[in-house]
XYZ file of C-alpha atoms in Angstrom:
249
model
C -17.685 -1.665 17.050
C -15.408 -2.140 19.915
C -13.799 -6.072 20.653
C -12.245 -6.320 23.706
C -10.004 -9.755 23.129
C -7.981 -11.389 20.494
C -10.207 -14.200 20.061
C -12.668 -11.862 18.827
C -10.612 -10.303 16.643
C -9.160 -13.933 15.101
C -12.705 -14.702 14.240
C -13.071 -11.076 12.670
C -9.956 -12.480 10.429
C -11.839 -15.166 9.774
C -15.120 -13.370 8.870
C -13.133 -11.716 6.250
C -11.107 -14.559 4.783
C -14.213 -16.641 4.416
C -16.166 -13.447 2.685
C -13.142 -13.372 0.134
C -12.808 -9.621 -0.496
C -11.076 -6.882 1.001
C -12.018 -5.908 4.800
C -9.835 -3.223 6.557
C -10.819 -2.613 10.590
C -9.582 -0.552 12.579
C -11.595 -1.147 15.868
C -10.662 0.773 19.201
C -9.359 -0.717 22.062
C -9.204 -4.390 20.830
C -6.978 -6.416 22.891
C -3.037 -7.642 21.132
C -0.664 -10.121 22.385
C 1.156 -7.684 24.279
C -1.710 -6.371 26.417
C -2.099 -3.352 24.380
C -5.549 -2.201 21.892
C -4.678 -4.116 18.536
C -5.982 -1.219 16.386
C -6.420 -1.755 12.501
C -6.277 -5.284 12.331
C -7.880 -6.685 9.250
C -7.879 -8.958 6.478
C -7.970 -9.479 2.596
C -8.135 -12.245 1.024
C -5.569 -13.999 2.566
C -5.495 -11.412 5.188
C -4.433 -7.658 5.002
C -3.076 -5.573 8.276
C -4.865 -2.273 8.031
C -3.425 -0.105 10.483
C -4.321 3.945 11.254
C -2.872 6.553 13.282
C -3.672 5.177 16.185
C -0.532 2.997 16.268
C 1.315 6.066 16.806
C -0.301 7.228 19.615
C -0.697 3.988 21.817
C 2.158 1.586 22.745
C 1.676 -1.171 20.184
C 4.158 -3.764 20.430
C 5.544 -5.756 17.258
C 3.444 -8.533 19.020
C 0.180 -7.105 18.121
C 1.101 -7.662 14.156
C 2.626 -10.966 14.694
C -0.657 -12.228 16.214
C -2.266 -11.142 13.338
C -0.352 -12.566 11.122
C -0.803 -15.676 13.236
C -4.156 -15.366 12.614
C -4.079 -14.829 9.052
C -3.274 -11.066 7.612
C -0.668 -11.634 5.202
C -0.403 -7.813 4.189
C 0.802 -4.742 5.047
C -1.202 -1.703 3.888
C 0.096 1.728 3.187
C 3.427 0.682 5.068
C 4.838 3.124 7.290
C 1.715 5.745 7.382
C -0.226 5.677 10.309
C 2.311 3.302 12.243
C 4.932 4.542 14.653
C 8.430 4.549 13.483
C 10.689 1.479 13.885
C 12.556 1.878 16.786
C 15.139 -0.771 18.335
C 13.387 -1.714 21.670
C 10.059 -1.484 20.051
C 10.109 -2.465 16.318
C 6.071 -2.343 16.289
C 4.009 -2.731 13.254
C 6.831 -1.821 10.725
C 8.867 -3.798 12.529
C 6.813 -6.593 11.877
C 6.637 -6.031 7.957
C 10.071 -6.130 7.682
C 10.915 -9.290 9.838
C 7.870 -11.437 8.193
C 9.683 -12.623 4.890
C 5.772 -14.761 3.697
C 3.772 -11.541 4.081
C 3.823 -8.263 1.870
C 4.458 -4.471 2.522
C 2.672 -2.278 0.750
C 4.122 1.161 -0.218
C 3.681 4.490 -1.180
C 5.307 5.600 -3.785
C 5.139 9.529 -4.179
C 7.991 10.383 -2.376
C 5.528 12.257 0.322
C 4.323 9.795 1.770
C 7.282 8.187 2.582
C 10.973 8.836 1.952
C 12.630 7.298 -0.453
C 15.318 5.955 1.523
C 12.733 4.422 3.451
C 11.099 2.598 0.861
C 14.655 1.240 -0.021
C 15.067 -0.113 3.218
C 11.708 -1.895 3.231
C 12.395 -3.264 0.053
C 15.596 -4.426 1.077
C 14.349 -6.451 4.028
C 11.288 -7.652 2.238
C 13.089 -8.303 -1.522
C 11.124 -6.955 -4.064
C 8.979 -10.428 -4.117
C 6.885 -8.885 -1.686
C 6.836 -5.677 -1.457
C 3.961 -4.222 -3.677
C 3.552 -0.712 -5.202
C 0.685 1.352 -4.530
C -0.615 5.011 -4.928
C -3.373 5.780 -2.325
C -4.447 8.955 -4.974
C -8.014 9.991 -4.159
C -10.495 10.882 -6.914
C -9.586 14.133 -7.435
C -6.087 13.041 -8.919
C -5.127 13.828 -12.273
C -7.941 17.415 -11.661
C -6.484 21.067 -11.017
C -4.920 22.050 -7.991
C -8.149 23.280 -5.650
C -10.756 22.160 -2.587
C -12.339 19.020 -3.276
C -14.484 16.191 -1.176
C -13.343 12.853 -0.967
C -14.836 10.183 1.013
C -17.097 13.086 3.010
C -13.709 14.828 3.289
C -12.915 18.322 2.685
C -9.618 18.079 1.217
C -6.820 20.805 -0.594
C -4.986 19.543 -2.929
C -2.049 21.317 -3.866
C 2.029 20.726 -3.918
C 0.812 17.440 -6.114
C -0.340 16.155 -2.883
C -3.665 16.240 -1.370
C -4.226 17.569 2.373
C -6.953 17.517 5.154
C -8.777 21.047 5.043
C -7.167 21.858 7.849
C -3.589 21.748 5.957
C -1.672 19.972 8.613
C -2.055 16.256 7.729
C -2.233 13.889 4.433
C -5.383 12.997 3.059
C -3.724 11.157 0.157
C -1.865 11.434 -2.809
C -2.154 11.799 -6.954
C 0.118 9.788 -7.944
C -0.839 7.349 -10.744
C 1.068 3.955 -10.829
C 2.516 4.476 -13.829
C 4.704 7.767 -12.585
C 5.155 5.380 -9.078
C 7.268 2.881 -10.985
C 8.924 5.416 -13.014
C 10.006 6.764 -9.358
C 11.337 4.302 -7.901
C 13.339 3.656 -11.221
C 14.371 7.117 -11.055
C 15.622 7.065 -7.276
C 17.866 3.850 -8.180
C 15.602 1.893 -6.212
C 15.371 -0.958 -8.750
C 15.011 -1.505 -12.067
C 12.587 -1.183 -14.429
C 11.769 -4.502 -14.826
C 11.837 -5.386 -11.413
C 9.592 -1.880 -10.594
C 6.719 -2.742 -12.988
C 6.420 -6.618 -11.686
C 6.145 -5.047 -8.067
C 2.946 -3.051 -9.223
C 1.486 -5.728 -11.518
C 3.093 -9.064 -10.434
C 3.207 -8.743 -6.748
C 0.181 -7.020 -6.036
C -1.709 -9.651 -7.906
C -0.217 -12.645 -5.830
C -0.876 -10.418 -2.532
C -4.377 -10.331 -3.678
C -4.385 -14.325 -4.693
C -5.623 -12.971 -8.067
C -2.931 -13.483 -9.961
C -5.008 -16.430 -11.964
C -6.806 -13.146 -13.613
C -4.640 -10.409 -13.818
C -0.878 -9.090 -12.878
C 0.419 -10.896 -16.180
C 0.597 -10.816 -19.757
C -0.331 -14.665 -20.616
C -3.516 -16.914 -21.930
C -6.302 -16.543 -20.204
C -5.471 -13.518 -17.979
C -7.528 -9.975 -18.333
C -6.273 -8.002 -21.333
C -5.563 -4.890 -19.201
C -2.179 -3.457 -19.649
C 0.103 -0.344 -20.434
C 2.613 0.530 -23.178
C 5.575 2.470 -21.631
C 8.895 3.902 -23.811
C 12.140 3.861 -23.404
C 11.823 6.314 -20.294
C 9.175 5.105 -18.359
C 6.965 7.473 -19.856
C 3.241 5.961 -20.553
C 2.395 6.294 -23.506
C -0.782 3.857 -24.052
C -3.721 2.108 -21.875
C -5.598 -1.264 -22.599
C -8.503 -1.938 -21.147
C -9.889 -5.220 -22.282
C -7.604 -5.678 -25.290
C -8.662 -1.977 -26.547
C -6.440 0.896 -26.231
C -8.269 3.588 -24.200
C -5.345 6.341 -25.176
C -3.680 8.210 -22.655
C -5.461 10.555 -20.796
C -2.829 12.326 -19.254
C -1.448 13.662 -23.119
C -4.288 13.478 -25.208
């Protein structure tokens, strides 16, 4: 439904915070800052900044994430995608990301979605701390290249990437997290240690869940992988018990 000020939107934020779970809106012509619609806004727990396509169509100050933030969203989803491009008059959305140093940028990392230069950039203005690794691969990853439905979706995948049926924009990707770190390993982005804490580590403090998971210590869930010497996966545990690994067995 449509909000038409802030304050609405602030007590959205707080609707979401006070459910605990993930909440992602992206509401037309809500009101920012800066006197333009504050599309996207949302909230996790702690607050997460959901924005869509719109941003790139409508003039969206920084201002319009900084209120949010004010209000509560402490993340960045999908950063970069759906968000117009940094620019030095109008830093907008990704602007904000980089310039908030207690929030966290998520990131794409395919190498499709987002250059890889790019991603180096946001890491280096966010530090690795806070900047979290994430896939965005629909259900049909890890299937044959083909037509598939996803989320009432017609969608193509092909090119390892998946498309809207229409060809001309992303849908989402296929990438598993395990080949995401190895990426960003592989593009001298960081290093292996650093690249598996920013998919296990990080996202679990952006989530305020890293009491359960993101860890290997007592009392955390048993859930983790076994890679070799190349970043190649080579085991899954789910719950303390090795599920294999699908993608060689």
């Amino acid at each position: 439904s449509q909000m038409s000020s802030t304050g609405r939107a602030t007590r959205m934020i707080g609707v979401g915070l006070a459910a605990g779970g993930l909440l992602l809106l992206a509401p037309a012509g809500v009101a920012s800052a800066d006197g333009g619609p504050l599309d996207g806004l949302g909230s996790a727990v702690g607050g997460e900044l959901g924005f869509t396509q719109h941003f790139a169509t409508h003039n969206i100050g920084g201002l319009a994430g900084i209120a949010a933030i004010n209000a509560g969203a402490s993340c960045f989803t999908h950063t970069y995608n759906g968000q117009r491009g940094l620019h030095h008059r109008e830093p907008g959305v990704v602007g904000a990301a980089m310039s908030t140093p207690e929030t966290y940028a998520e990131i794409i990392c395919d190498g499709k979605h987002v250059n890889p230069a790019a991603i180096k950039a946001l890491l280096q203005a966010k530090g690795w701390q806070h900047t979290v690794l994430i896939t965005d691969c629909l259900g049909c990853g890890g299937m044959p290249e083909g037509s598939y439905t996803s989320g009432g979706m017609d969608v193509i995948m092909k090119d390892n990437l998946c498309w809207l049926a229409d060809g001309k924009s992303i849908a989402g990707s296929v990438l598993t997290l395990a080949q995401g770190v190895k990426n960003i390993v592989d593009w001298g982005i960081a290093s292996a240690d650093i690249a598996i804490r920013m998919a296990t580590e990080v996202p679990a403090r952006s989530a305020h869940i890293e009491d359960k998971c993101g860890s290997i210590m007592p009392g955390r869930d048993a859930d983790f992988v076994v890679f070799d010497h190349e970043l190649t996966l080579v085991e899954t545990y789910v719950g303390g018990q090795s599920v294999g690994n699908a993608f060689t067995e």
